[in-house]
mmCIF file of C-alpha atoms in Angstrom:
data_model
loop_
_atom_site.group_PDB
_atom_site.id
_atom_site.type_symbol
_atom_site.label_atom_id
_atom_site.label_comp_id
_atom_site.label_asym_id
_atom_site.label_seq_id
_atom_site.Cartn_x
_atom_site.Cartn_y
_atom_site.Cartn_z
ATOM 1 C CA MET A 441 58.800 87.852 -60.588
ATOM 2 C CA LYS A 442 61.549 86.344 -58.406
ATOM 3 C CA ILE A 443 64.393 88.701 -57.517
ATOM 4 C CA GLU A 444 66.966 85.992 -58.267
ATOM 5 C CA GLN A 445 65.802 85.815 -61.919
ATOM 6 C CA PHE A 446 65.620 89.564 -62.481
ATOM 7 C CA ASN A 447 68.522 91.401 -64.113
ATOM 8 C CA PHE A 448 68.770 94.948 -62.748
ATOM 9 C CA ALA A 449 71.440 96.063 -65.262
ATOM 10 C CA GLY A 450 70.751 99.657 -66.307
ATOM 11 C CA LYS A 451 67.577 99.743 -64.202
ATOM 12 C CA LYS A 452 66.615 101.940 -61.258
ATOM 13 C CA ALA A 453 65.012 99.918 -58.460
ATOM 14 C CA ILE A 454 62.993 101.497 -55.661
ATOM 15 C CA VAL A 455 63.214 99.251 -52.601
ATOM 16 C CA ARG A 456 60.986 99.421 -49.530
ATOM 17 C CA VAL A 457 63.405 98.592 -46.720
ATOM 18 C CA ASP A 458 62.822 98.629 -42.972
ATOM 19 C CA PHE A 459 65.438 101.033 -41.640
ATOM 20 C CA ASN A 460 63.393 101.851 -38.542
ATOM 21 C CA VAL A 461 66.477 101.309 -36.399
ATOM 22 C CA PRO A 462 67.082 102.471 -32.813
ATOM 23 C CA LEU A 463 69.241 105.598 -32.370
ATOM 24 C CA ASP A 464 70.965 107.023 -29.305
ATOM 25 C CA GLU A 465 70.590 110.669 -28.213
ATOM 26 C CA ASN A 466 73.318 111.678 -30.691
ATOM 27 C CA GLY A 467 71.607 110.011 -33.655
ATOM 28 C CA ASN A 468 73.966 107.015 -33.787
ATOM 29 C CA VAL A 469 72.554 103.605 -34.747
ATOM 30 C CA THR A 470 72.571 101.313 -31.687
ATOM 31 C CA ASP A 471 71.348 98.138 -33.450
ATOM 32 C CA ASP A 472 71.920 97.734 -37.198
ATOM 33 C CA THR A 473 70.246 94.302 -37.571
ATOM 34 C CA ARG A 474 67.600 95.651 -39.949
ATOM 35 C CA ILE A 475 70.161 97.417 -42.147
ATOM 36 C CA ARG A 476 72.234 94.239 -42.393
ATOM 37 C CA GLY A 477 69.084 92.265 -43.213
ATOM 38 C CA ALA A 478 68.472 94.365 -46.348
ATOM 39 C CA LEU A 479 72.015 94.033 -47.737
ATOM 40 C CA PRO A 480 71.587 90.884 -49.897
ATOM 41 C CA THR A 481 68.766 92.557 -51.877
ATOM 42 C CA LEU A 482 70.535 95.918 -52.210
ATOM 43 C CA LYS A 483 73.844 94.326 -53.228
ATOM 44 C CA LYS A 484 72.174 92.104 -55.846
ATOM 45 C CA ILE A 485 70.752 95.241 -57.534
ATOM 46 C CA LEU A 486 74.086 97.090 -57.467
ATOM 47 C CA ASN A 487 76.137 94.045 -58.519
ATOM 48 C CA ASP A 488 73.826 93.531 -61.498
ATOM 49 C CA GLY A 489 74.689 97.065 -62.634
ATOM 50 C CA GLY A 490 71.501 98.705 -61.425
ATOM 51 C CA SER A 491 70.985 101.679 -59.138
ATOM 52 C CA VAL A 492 68.992 101.555 -55.933
ATOM 53 C CA ILE A 493 66.575 103.994 -54.311
ATOM 54 C CA MET A 494 65.876 103.052 -50.686
ATOM 55 C CA MET A 495 62.715 104.202 -48.923
ATOM 56 C CA SER A 496 61.778 103.617 -45.293
ATOM 57 C CA HIS A 497 59.954 105.041 -42.308
ATOM 58 C CA MET A 498 61.456 105.762 -38.901
ATOM 59 C CA GLY A 499 59.371 106.054 -35.734
ATOM 60 C CA LYS A 500 55.952 107.694 -35.647
ATOM 61 C CA PRO A 501 56.233 111.326 -36.804
ATOM 62 C CA LYS A 502 52.461 111.317 -37.581
ATOM 63 C CA GLY A 503 52.741 113.078 -40.919
ATOM 64 C CA LYS A 504 54.970 115.909 -39.700
ATOM 65 C CA VAL A 505 58.663 116.616 -40.250
ATOM 66 C CA ASN A 506 60.648 115.686 -37.134
ATOM 67 C CA PRO A 507 64.457 116.111 -37.342
ATOM 68 C CA LYS A 508 64.938 113.511 -34.587
ATOM 69 C CA LEU A 509 63.380 110.939 -36.920
ATOM 70 C CA SER A 510 65.280 111.965 -40.051
ATOM 71 C CA LEU A 511 66.878 109.148 -42.026
ATOM 72 C CA SER A 512 69.781 111.507 -42.788
ATOM 73 C CA GLN A 513 71.190 110.247 -39.470
ATOM 74 C CA ILE A 514 71.753 106.739 -40.841
ATOM 75 C CA VAL A 515 73.297 107.602 -44.235
ATOM 76 C CA LYS A 516 76.840 107.023 -42.941
ATOM 77 C CA ASN A 517 75.931 103.651 -41.431
ATOM 78 C CA VAL A 518 74.128 102.459 -44.580
ATOM 79 C CA SER A 519 77.041 103.655 -46.754
ATOM 80 C CA GLU A 520 79.534 101.649 -44.678
ATOM 81 C CA HIS A 521 77.450 98.469 -44.885
ATOM 82 C CA LEU A 522 76.678 98.844 -48.572
ATOM 83 C CA GLY A 523 80.204 99.804 -49.598
ATOM 84 C CA VAL A 524 79.075 102.835 -51.638
ATOM 85 C CA ASP A 525 78.571 106.510 -50.750
ATOM 86 C CA VAL A 526 74.811 106.687 -50.315
ATOM 87 C CA LYS A 527 73.245 109.925 -51.549
ATOM 88 C CA PHE A 528 70.338 111.463 -49.639
ATOM 89 C CA ALA A 529 67.080 113.061 -50.838
ATOM 90 C CA PRO A 530 65.799 115.417 -48.088
ATOM 91 C CA ASP A 531 62.200 115.230 -49.372
ATOM 92 C CA CYS A 532 60.864 111.824 -50.388
ATOM 93 C CA ALA A 533 58.007 113.333 -52.429
ATOM 94 C CA ASN A 534 60.308 115.681 -54.391
ATOM 95 C CA ALA A 535 63.277 113.521 -55.296
ATOM 96 C CA ASP A 536 62.996 113.639 -59.105
ATOM 97 C CA LYS A 537 66.348 115.380 -59.496
ATOM 98 C CA GLU A 538 68.252 113.020 -57.190
ATOM 99 C CA SER A 539 66.728 109.861 -58.676
ATOM 100 C CA ALA A 540 67.214 111.011 -62.287
ATOM 101 C CA ALA A 541 70.915 111.684 -61.604
ATOM 102 C CA LEU A 542 71.562 108.142 -60.314
ATOM 103 C CA LYS A 543 74.084 106.135 -62.329
ATOM 104 C CA PRO A 544 74.471 102.315 -62.342
ATOM 105 C CA GLY A 545 76.066 101.152 -59.087
ATOM 106 C CA GLU A 546 74.869 104.223 -57.152
ATOM 107 C CA ALA A 547 72.477 104.367 -54.198
ATOM 108 C CA LEU A 548 70.019 106.958 -52.898
ATOM 109 C CA LEU A 549 68.148 107.047 -49.592
ATOM 110 C CA LEU A 550 64.865 108.990 -49.412
ATOM 111 C CA GLU A 551 63.837 110.945 -46.331
ATOM 112 C CA ASN A 552 61.349 109.397 -43.855
ATOM 113 C CA LEU A 553 58.185 108.399 -45.717
ATOM 114 C CA ARG A 554 56.023 109.075 -42.674
ATOM 115 C CA PHE A 555 56.855 112.783 -42.753
ATOM 116 C CA TYR A 556 53.919 112.700 -45.192
ATOM 117 C CA PRO A 557 50.501 111.586 -43.831
ATOM 118 C CA GLU A 558 49.834 110.087 -47.276
ATOM 119 C CA GLU A 559 52.242 107.218 -46.495
ATOM 120 C CA GLU A 560 49.944 105.780 -43.822
ATOM 121 C CA GLY A 561 46.820 107.024 -45.575
ATOM 122 C CA LYS A 562 44.960 108.109 -42.442
ATOM 123 C CA PRO A 563 43.137 111.446 -42.183
ATOM 124 C CA VAL A 564 44.967 113.872 -39.910
ATOM 125 C CA GLY A 565 43.348 116.133 -37.313
ATOM 126 C CA ILE A 566 39.869 114.624 -37.549
ATOM 127 C CA ASP A 567 38.231 112.169 -35.185
ATOM 128 C CA LYS A 568 36.564 108.954 -36.426
ATOM 129 C CA THR A 569 33.316 110.078 -34.790
ATOM 130 C CA ASP A 570 33.241 113.293 -36.850
ATOM 131 C CA PRO A 571 30.510 113.165 -39.571
ATOM 132 C CA ALA A 572 33.083 114.465 -42.069
ATOM 133 C CA TYR A 573 35.515 111.581 -41.322
ATOM 134 C CA ASP A 574 34.374 109.292 -44.158
ATOM 135 C CA GLU A 575 34.808 112.042 -46.720
ATOM 136 C CA ALA A 576 38.246 112.919 -45.267
ATOM 137 C CA LYS A 577 39.227 109.250 -45.448
ATOM 138 C CA LYS A 578 38.159 109.025 -49.097
ATOM 139 C CA GLU A 579 40.138 112.158 -49.939
ATOM 140 C CA MET A 580 43.218 110.820 -48.112
ATOM 141 C CA LYS A 581 43.041 107.535 -50.063
ATOM 142 C CA GLU A 582 43.231 109.556 -53.311
ATOM 143 C CA ARG A 583 46.178 111.538 -51.940
ATOM 144 C CA GLN A 584 47.828 108.257 -50.927
ATOM 145 C CA LYS A 585 47.565 106.997 -54.521
ATOM 146 C CA THR A 586 49.122 110.210 -55.842
ATOM 147 C CA PHE A 587 51.944 109.902 -53.288
ATOM 148 C CA ALA A 588 52.578 106.253 -54.244
ATOM 149 C CA LYS A 589 52.541 107.149 -57.952
ATOM 150 C CA LYS A 590 55.168 109.825 -57.280
ATOM 151 C CA LEU A 591 57.438 107.322 -55.495
ATOM 152 C CA ALA A 592 56.959 104.835 -58.341
ATOM 153 C CA SER A 593 57.939 107.467 -60.922
ATOM 154 C CA TYR A 594 61.533 107.465 -59.659
ATOM 155 C CA ALA A 595 62.222 103.879 -60.757
ATOM 156 C CA ASP A 596 61.823 101.143 -63.359
ATOM 157 C CA CYS A 597 60.982 98.388 -60.869
ATOM 158 C CA TYR A 598 59.822 97.904 -57.288
ATOM 159 C CA VAL A 599 61.169 95.579 -54.608
ATOM 160 C CA MET A 600 59.311 94.971 -51.334
ATOM 161 C CA ASP A 601 61.816 93.928 -48.659
ATOM 162 C CA ALA A 602 60.326 95.301 -45.414
ATOM 163 C CA PHE A 603 58.585 92.413 -43.667
ATOM 164 C CA GLY A 604 58.166 94.505 -40.514
ATOM 165 C CA THR A 605 55.656 96.727 -42.381
ATOM 166 C CA ALA A 606 54.084 94.069 -44.632
ATOM 167 C CA HIS A 607 50.923 94.021 -42.501
ATOM 168 C CA ARG A 608 50.302 97.715 -43.211
ATOM 169 C CA LYS A 609 48.399 98.960 -46.270
ATOM 170 C CA HIS A 610 50.695 101.947 -46.708
ATOM 171 C CA ALA A 611 51.627 103.806 -49.887
ATOM 172 C CA SER A 612 55.122 102.282 -50.022
ATOM 173 C CA THR A 613 54.034 98.719 -49.160
ATOM 174 C CA ALA A 614 50.689 98.026 -50.809
ATOM 175 C CA VAL A 615 49.738 100.898 -53.144
ATOM 176 C CA ILE A 616 52.956 101.608 -55.087
ATOM 177 C CA ASP A 617 52.801 98.126 -56.662
ATOM 178 C CA GLU A 618 49.805 99.260 -58.757
ATOM 179 C CA TYR A 619 52.200 101.332 -60.877
ATOM 180 C CA PHE A 620 54.401 98.362 -61.901
ATOM 181 C CA ASP A 621 53.463 95.329 -63.988
ATOM 182 C CA LYS A 622 53.987 91.816 -62.584
ATOM 183 C CA ASP A 623 57.389 91.514 -64.303
ATOM 184 C CA HIS A 624 58.711 94.633 -62.585
ATOM 185 C CA LYS A 625 57.667 94.100 -58.958
ATOM 186 C CA MET A 626 59.036 91.453 -56.605
ATOM 187 C CA LEU A 627 59.812 90.472 -53.037
ATOM 188 C CA GLY A 628 63.377 91.024 -51.836
ATOM 189 C CA TYR A 629 65.535 88.254 -50.352
ATOM 190 C CA LEU A 630 64.635 89.159 -46.759
ATOM 191 C CA MET A 631 60.898 89.088 -47.525
ATOM 192 C CA GLU A 632 61.256 85.747 -49.300
ATOM 193 C CA LYS A 633 63.035 84.308 -46.266
ATOM 194 C CA GLU A 634 60.369 85.624 -43.888
ATOM 195 C CA VAL A 635 57.472 84.311 -45.988
ATOM 196 C CA ASN A 636 59.202 80.917 -46.352
ATOM 197 C CA ALA A 637 59.849 80.758 -42.592
ATOM 198 C CA VAL A 638 56.146 81.287 -41.846
ATOM 199 C CA ASP A 639 55.231 78.708 -44.517
ATOM 200 C CA ASN A 640 57.678 76.278 -42.909
ATOM 201 C CA VAL A 641 55.943 76.644 -39.579
ATOM 202 C CA LEU A 642 52.314 76.743 -40.697
ATOM 203 C CA GLY A 643 52.257 75.152 -44.135
ATOM 204 C CA ASN A 644 54.866 72.426 -43.777
ATOM 205 C CA ILE A 645 54.425 71.300 -40.177
ATOM 206 C CA LYS A 646 56.670 68.511 -38.961
ATOM 207 C CA ARG A 647 55.198 67.065 -35.796
ATOM 208 C CA PRO A 648 55.127 67.354 -32.874
ATOM 209 C CA PHE A 649 54.548 71.125 -33.200
ATOM 210 C CA THR A 650 55.080 73.182 -30.030
ATOM 211 C CA ALA A 651 54.163 76.877 -29.869
ATOM 212 C CA ILE A 652 55.214 79.090 -26.965
ATOM 213 C CA MET A 653 53.165 82.251 -26.469
ATOM 214 C CA GLY A 654 54.310 84.625 -23.752
ATOM 215 C CA GLY A 655 53.887 88.235 -22.779
ATOM 216 C CA SER A 656 51.623 90.042 -20.367
ATOM 217 C CA LYS A 657 48.223 90.145 -22.054
ATOM 218 C CA VAL A 658 45.820 87.500 -23.345
ATOM 219 C CA SER A 659 43.977 90.218 -25.298
ATOM 220 C CA THR A 660 46.894 90.945 -27.652
ATOM 221 C CA LYS A 661 47.476 87.260 -28.420
ATOM 222 C CA ILE A 662 43.972 85.768 -28.510
ATOM 223 C CA GLY A 663 43.687 85.747 -32.334
ATOM 224 C CA ILE A 664 47.017 83.927 -32.657
ATOM 225 C CA ILE A 665 46.208 81.505 -29.824
ATOM 226 C CA GLU A 666 42.866 80.572 -31.412
ATOM 227 C CA ASN A 667 44.488 80.035 -34.820
ATOM 228 C CA LEU A 668 47.240 77.886 -33.280
ATOM 229 C CA LEU A 669 44.753 75.666 -31.428
ATOM 230 C CA GLY A 670 43.843 74.128 -34.771
ATOM 231 C CA LYS A 671 47.480 73.487 -35.693
ATOM 232 C CA VAL A 672 49.708 72.688 -32.697
ATOM 233 C CA ASP A 673 50.258 69.570 -30.600
ATOM 234 C CA ASN A 674 51.565 71.499 -27.581
ATOM 235 C CA LEU A 675 50.696 75.075 -26.657
ATOM 236 C CA ILE A 676 52.714 76.719 -23.884
ATOM 237 C CA LEU A 677 51.161 79.903 -22.481
ATOM 238 C CA CYS A 678 53.500 81.817 -20.204
ATOM 239 C CA GLY A 679 54.479 85.258 -18.935
ATOM 240 C CA GLY A 680 51.841 87.536 -17.465
ATOM 241 C CA MET A 681 49.074 85.561 -19.202
ATOM 242 C CA THR A 682 49.676 82.782 -16.647
ATOM 243 C CA TYR A 683 47.860 84.703 -13.927
ATOM 244 C CA THR A 684 44.750 85.505 -15.971
ATOM 245 C CA PHE A 685 44.412 81.749 -16.586
ATOM 246 C CA ALA A 686 45.123 80.950 -12.922
ATOM 247 C CA LYS A 687 42.467 83.399 -11.684
ATOM 248 C CA ALA A 688 39.953 82.182 -14.282
ATOM 249 C CA GLN A 689 40.234 78.736 -12.713
ATOM 250 C CA GLY A 690 39.637 80.059 -9.214
ATOM 251 C CA GLY A 691 43.264 80.620 -8.212
ATOM 252 C CA LYS A 692 44.725 83.228 -5.855
ATOM 253 C CA ILE A 693 47.205 85.440 -7.708
ATOM 254 C CA GLY A 694 48.123 88.168 -5.203
ATOM 255 C CA ASN A 695 49.190 91.352 -6.998
ATOM 256 C CA SER A 696 50.057 89.567 -10.267
ATOM 257 C CA ILE A 697 49.119 91.146 -13.593
ATOM 258 C CA CYS A 698 45.671 90.008 -14.692
ATOM 259 C CA GLU A 699 43.033 90.938 -17.285
ATOM 260 C CA ASP A 700 39.843 90.541 -15.285
ATOM 261 C CA ASP A 701 37.720 91.118 -18.392
ATOM 262 C CA LYS A 702 39.388 88.166 -20.159
ATOM 263 C CA LEU A 703 38.718 85.415 -17.591
ATOM 264 C CA ASP A 704 35.953 83.933 -19.780
ATOM 265 C CA VAL A 705 38.320 84.046 -22.778
ATOM 266 C CA ALA A 706 40.907 82.068 -20.790
ATOM 267 C CA LEU A 707 38.331 79.418 -19.869
ATOM 268 C CA ASP A 708 37.266 79.235 -23.529
ATOM 269 C CA VAL A 709 40.893 78.640 -24.612
ATOM 270 C CA ILE A 710 41.172 75.774 -22.077
ATOM 271 C CA LYS A 711 37.921 74.274 -23.445
ATOM 272 C CA LYS A 712 38.982 74.629 -27.111
ATOM 273 C CA ALA A 713 42.394 73.075 -26.373
ATOM 274 C CA LYS A 714 40.638 69.978 -24.995
ATOM 275 C CA GLU A 715 38.288 69.813 -27.991
ATOM 276 C CA ASN A 716 41.286 69.996 -30.360
ATOM 277 C CA ASN A 717 43.353 67.457 -28.369
ATOM 278 C CA VAL A 718 45.999 70.121 -27.803
ATOM 279 C CA ASN A 719 48.278 69.672 -24.809
ATOM 280 C CA LEU A 720 47.873 73.086 -23.155
ATOM 281 C CA ILE A 721 50.760 73.763 -20.774
ATOM 282 C CA LEU A 722 50.297 76.510 -18.203
ATOM 283 C CA GLY A 723 52.691 77.494 -15.431
ATOM 284 C CA THR A 724 52.119 75.501 -12.221
ATOM 285 C CA ASP A 725 54.659 77.365 -10.097
ATOM 286 C CA CYS A 726 56.284 80.777 -10.313
ATOM 287 C CA ILE A 727 58.946 83.049 -8.884
ATOM 288 C CA ALA A 728 56.930 85.607 -6.944
ATOM 289 C CA ALA A 729 58.288 88.951 -5.754
ATOM 290 C CA ASP A 730 57.122 91.435 -3.129
ATOM 291 C CA ALA A 731 57.707 94.357 -5.535
ATOM 292 C CA PHE A 732 58.110 94.954 -9.281
ATOM 293 C CA SER A 733 61.874 95.326 -8.987
ATOM 294 C CA ASN A 734 65.023 93.372 -9.793
ATOM 295 C CA ASP A 735 66.052 93.627 -6.143
ATOM 296 C CA ALA A 736 62.715 92.489 -4.671
ATOM 297 C CA ASN A 737 62.467 89.611 -2.202
ATOM 298 C CA THR A 738 61.427 86.397 -3.942
ATOM 299 C CA GLN A 739 59.853 83.046 -3.187
ATOM 300 C CA VAL A 740 58.734 80.056 -5.238
ATOM 301 C CA CYS A 741 55.013 79.418 -4.945
ATOM 302 C CA MET A 742 52.167 77.817 -6.871
ATOM 303 C CA SER A 743 50.889 80.027 -9.702
ATOM 304 C CA ASP A 744 47.336 79.712 -8.332
ATOM 305 C CA ASN A 745 48.270 80.352 -4.709
ATOM 306 C CA ILE A 746 50.311 83.560 -4.555
ATOM 307 C CA PRO A 747 50.207 85.388 -1.199
ATOM 308 C CA ASP A 748 48.639 88.841 -0.935
ATOM 309 C CA GLY A 749 51.180 91.577 -1.672
ATOM 310 C CA TRP A 750 53.251 89.300 -3.930
ATOM 311 C CA GLU A 751 53.259 89.024 -7.735
ATOM 312 C CA GLY A 752 54.460 86.369 -10.171
ATOM 313 C CA LEU A 753 57.397 87.684 -12.244
ATOM 314 C CA ASP A 754 58.883 84.485 -13.720
ATOM 315 C CA ALA A 755 58.200 80.805 -14.343
ATOM 316 C CA GLY A 756 59.124 78.509 -11.446
ATOM 317 C CA PRO A 757 61.428 75.436 -11.527
ATOM 318 C CA GLU A 758 58.666 72.827 -12.130
ATOM 319 C CA THR A 759 57.110 74.954 -14.862
ATOM 320 C CA ARG A 760 60.492 75.307 -16.594
ATOM 321 C CA LYS A 761 60.873 71.516 -16.636
ATOM 322 C CA ALA A 762 57.405 71.038 -18.157
ATOM 323 C CA PHE A 763 58.104 73.701 -20.810
ATOM 324 C CA ALA A 764 61.493 72.181 -21.682
ATOM 325 C CA GLU A 765 60.010 68.706 -22.044
ATOM 326 C CA ALA A 766 57.363 69.866 -24.541
ATOM 327 C CA ILE A 767 59.962 71.842 -26.491
ATOM 328 C CA LYS A 768 62.727 69.233 -26.642
ATOM 329 C CA GLY A 769 60.430 66.613 -28.150
ATOM 330 C CA ALA A 770 59.176 68.959 -30.907
ATOM 331 C CA LYS A 771 60.074 69.023 -34.593
ATOM 332 C CA THR A 772 58.494 72.447 -35.257
ATOM 333 C CA ILE A 773 58.763 75.273 -32.710
ATOM 334 C CA LEU A 774 57.361 78.787 -32.667
ATOM 335 C CA TRP A 775 58.278 81.206 -29.864
ATOM 336 C CA ASN A 776 56.685 84.603 -29.311
ATOM 337 C CA GLY A 777 56.909 86.341 -25.945
ATOM 338 C CA PRO A 778 59.010 85.822 -22.786
ATOM 339 C CA ALA A 779 58.151 83.698 -19.740
ATOM 340 C CA GLY A 780 58.851 86.474 -17.247
ATOM 341 C CA VAL A 781 60.145 89.998 -16.741
ATOM 342 C CA PHE A 782 63.360 89.221 -18.608
ATOM 343 C CA GLU A 783 64.443 92.876 -18.474
ATOM 344 C CA PHE A 784 65.285 92.177 -14.813
ATOM 345 C CA ASP A 785 68.292 89.838 -14.620
ATOM 346 C CA ASN A 786 66.867 88.065 -11.567
ATOM 347 C CA PHE A 787 63.769 87.043 -13.523
ATOM 348 C CA ILE A 788 65.236 85.684 -16.774
ATOM 349 C CA GLY A 789 65.349 82.023 -15.709
ATOM 350 C CA GLY A 790 62.082 80.967 -17.333
ATOM 351 C CA SER A 791 62.841 82.643 -20.659
ATOM 352 C CA LYS A 792 66.387 81.242 -20.606
ATOM 353 C CA ALA A 793 65.084 77.712 -19.984
ATOM 354 C CA ILE A 794 62.822 78.089 -23.043
ATOM 355 C CA ALA A 795 65.713 79.395 -25.184
ATOM 356 C CA GLU A 796 68.021 76.560 -24.104
ATOM 357 C CA ALA A 797 65.373 73.916 -24.835
ATOM 358 C CA ILE A 798 64.720 75.436 -28.276
ATOM 359 C CA ALA A 799 68.472 75.435 -29.028
ATOM 360 C CA GLU A 800 68.725 71.749 -28.024
ATOM 361 C CA ALA A 801 65.697 70.771 -30.130
ATOM 362 C CA THR A 802 67.079 72.736 -33.115
ATOM 363 C CA ALA A 803 70.427 70.930 -32.787
ATOM 364 C CA ASN A 804 68.438 67.681 -32.965
ATOM 365 C CA GLY A 805 66.761 68.671 -36.238
ATOM 366 C CA ALA A 806 63.719 70.767 -35.265
ATOM 367 C CA PHE A 807 62.764 73.912 -37.204
ATOM 368 C CA SER A 808 62.529 76.844 -34.784
ATOM 369 C CA LEU A 809 61.082 80.270 -35.575
ATOM 370 C CA ILE A 810 61.553 83.131 -33.105
ATOM 371 C CA GLY A 811 59.461 86.248 -33.601
ATOM 372 C CA GLY A 812 58.316 89.327 -31.737
ATOM 373 C CA GLY A 813 60.599 91.979 -30.271
ATOM 374 C CA ASP A 814 60.881 90.552 -26.756
ATOM 375 C CA SER A 815 61.624 86.980 -27.855
ATOM 376 C CA VAL A 816 64.280 88.244 -30.258
ATOM 377 C CA ALA A 817 65.723 90.424 -27.471
ATOM 378 C CA CYS A 818 65.796 87.324 -25.221
ATOM 379 C CA ILE A 819 67.637 85.189 -27.779
ATOM 380 C CA ASN A 820 70.153 87.984 -28.372
ATOM 381 C CA LYS A 821 70.574 88.627 -24.626
ATOM 382 C CA PHE A 822 71.401 84.950 -24.080
ATOM 383 C CA GLY A 823 73.797 84.926 -27.080
ATOM 384 C CA MET A 824 71.847 82.116 -28.750
ATOM 385 C CA ALA A 825 70.801 83.715 -32.054
ATOM 386 C CA ASP A 826 72.929 81.243 -34.019
ATOM 387 C CA LYS A 827 71.344 78.252 -32.272
ATOM 388 C CA VAL A 828 67.819 78.631 -33.717
ATOM 389 C CA SER A 829 66.587 78.142 -37.287
ATOM 390 C CA TYR A 830 65.153 81.577 -37.998
ATOM 391 C CA ILE A 831 64.677 84.913 -36.242
ATOM 392 C CA SER A 832 61.940 87.067 -37.761
ATOM 393 C CA THR A 833 62.496 90.801 -38.241
ATOM 394 C CA GLY A 834 58.784 91.605 -38.171
ATOM 395 C CA GLY A 835 56.862 91.509 -34.914
ATOM 396 C CA GLY A 836 53.354 92.603 -35.912
ATOM 397 C CA ALA A 837 53.650 91.225 -39.448
ATOM 398 C CA LEU A 838 54.774 87.815 -38.194
ATOM 399 C CA LEU A 839 51.934 87.614 -35.676
ATOM 400 C CA GLU A 840 49.329 88.530 -38.289
ATOM 401 C CA ALA A 841 50.758 85.932 -40.690
ATOM 402 C CA ILE A 842 50.591 83.290 -37.929
ATOM 403 C CA GLU A 843 47.052 84.424 -37.153
ATOM 404 C CA GLY A 844 46.208 83.478 -40.738
ATOM 405 C CA LYS A 845 45.743 87.024 -42.036
ATOM 406 C CA VAL A 846 46.797 88.009 -45.544
ATOM 407 C CA LEU A 847 49.651 90.542 -45.425
ATOM 408 C CA PRO A 848 48.950 93.458 -47.814
ATOM 409 C CA GLY A 849 52.674 93.905 -48.562
ATOM 410 C CA VAL A 850 52.940 90.289 -49.723
ATOM 411 C CA ALA A 851 49.566 90.119 -51.488
ATOM 412 C CA ALA A 852 50.425 93.260 -53.479
ATOM 413 C CA ILE A 853 53.360 91.467 -55.122
ATOM 414 C CA GLU A 854 51.807 88.039 -55.495
ATOM 415 C CA GLU A 855 48.434 89.071 -56.996
#
């Protein structure tokens, strides 16, 4: 069922939102992007004459009640955005009274789902090596079903609108759907946009296709890199990964970050790129520093010839030009991960050059998808969020979708 075609009049809808928002020490929301992202779905339900029950996690309480991670802290913020006084249920597994009392046009927010271990469905207090683990896991799966059934009992229909958790097989994302027929479960507007954005990049590729993968470790990105090698025309690998590749090819990298146990993986990526006729672009020069600090002394040097005691912290001027050239000529662009330690203002140049090239290509008709916390933080830091096609709200979920994995939260609705 498509949300646009569904009439929520007189119906109670339970919506899995992603309200895992950052809070300051006083419990105030410091970035409400995720709350704003859910508004189109929530307002559609209320405007139709339905009532909405919002459920979300916050942080990692590991199945225990933690007041610092209580969703009660965001009720005021959600109420202001939604334009209605949001009611609050202090126990998500015992909210029968609050949900039953809901009238059309009213909204209820349930307490943090992860205060219950059943949400994540992992046995608590038992190690995987314990002989009793398998039995504990089986028992927890049954408890997870009971928990999901309880959540489902509050409503007439279910809406999945939390892309950031779509890669998790949790009670609220991929078990609750079992208690609704196909005409009463659907993706929300935000989820639809996210799924379409991934399809645009991977299923409807306009060439040339340039992907930019950054960050510090090859190990966390290898699945995505290997999947992309069969799809892209240009693959830019930047950030800390640069130095693992440089060392793998016999380079001198000083004190730069490096995964010594992934040197063979780096060489394999280079080989596979050639076999797939992919233009693999690695940093040739870098901004090296004599300490991991914003105020460190710096010098430009070759990425494979960094002096002892120095470490590469950003892409150098020649590298930035090569990156920009591959990006500006592209019609499809995917960016995940910065080109340097962008948290330090003196080392944002490489990431900024990437962002500016993406903005220029987008203005010339390219489709650009930005995903992953650091890339999104970069785009926002440079004030360029409105100059790209789409910014994904889900880091892990986006990466798994790009890697070609089926997302449980999407599959649960579409099956």
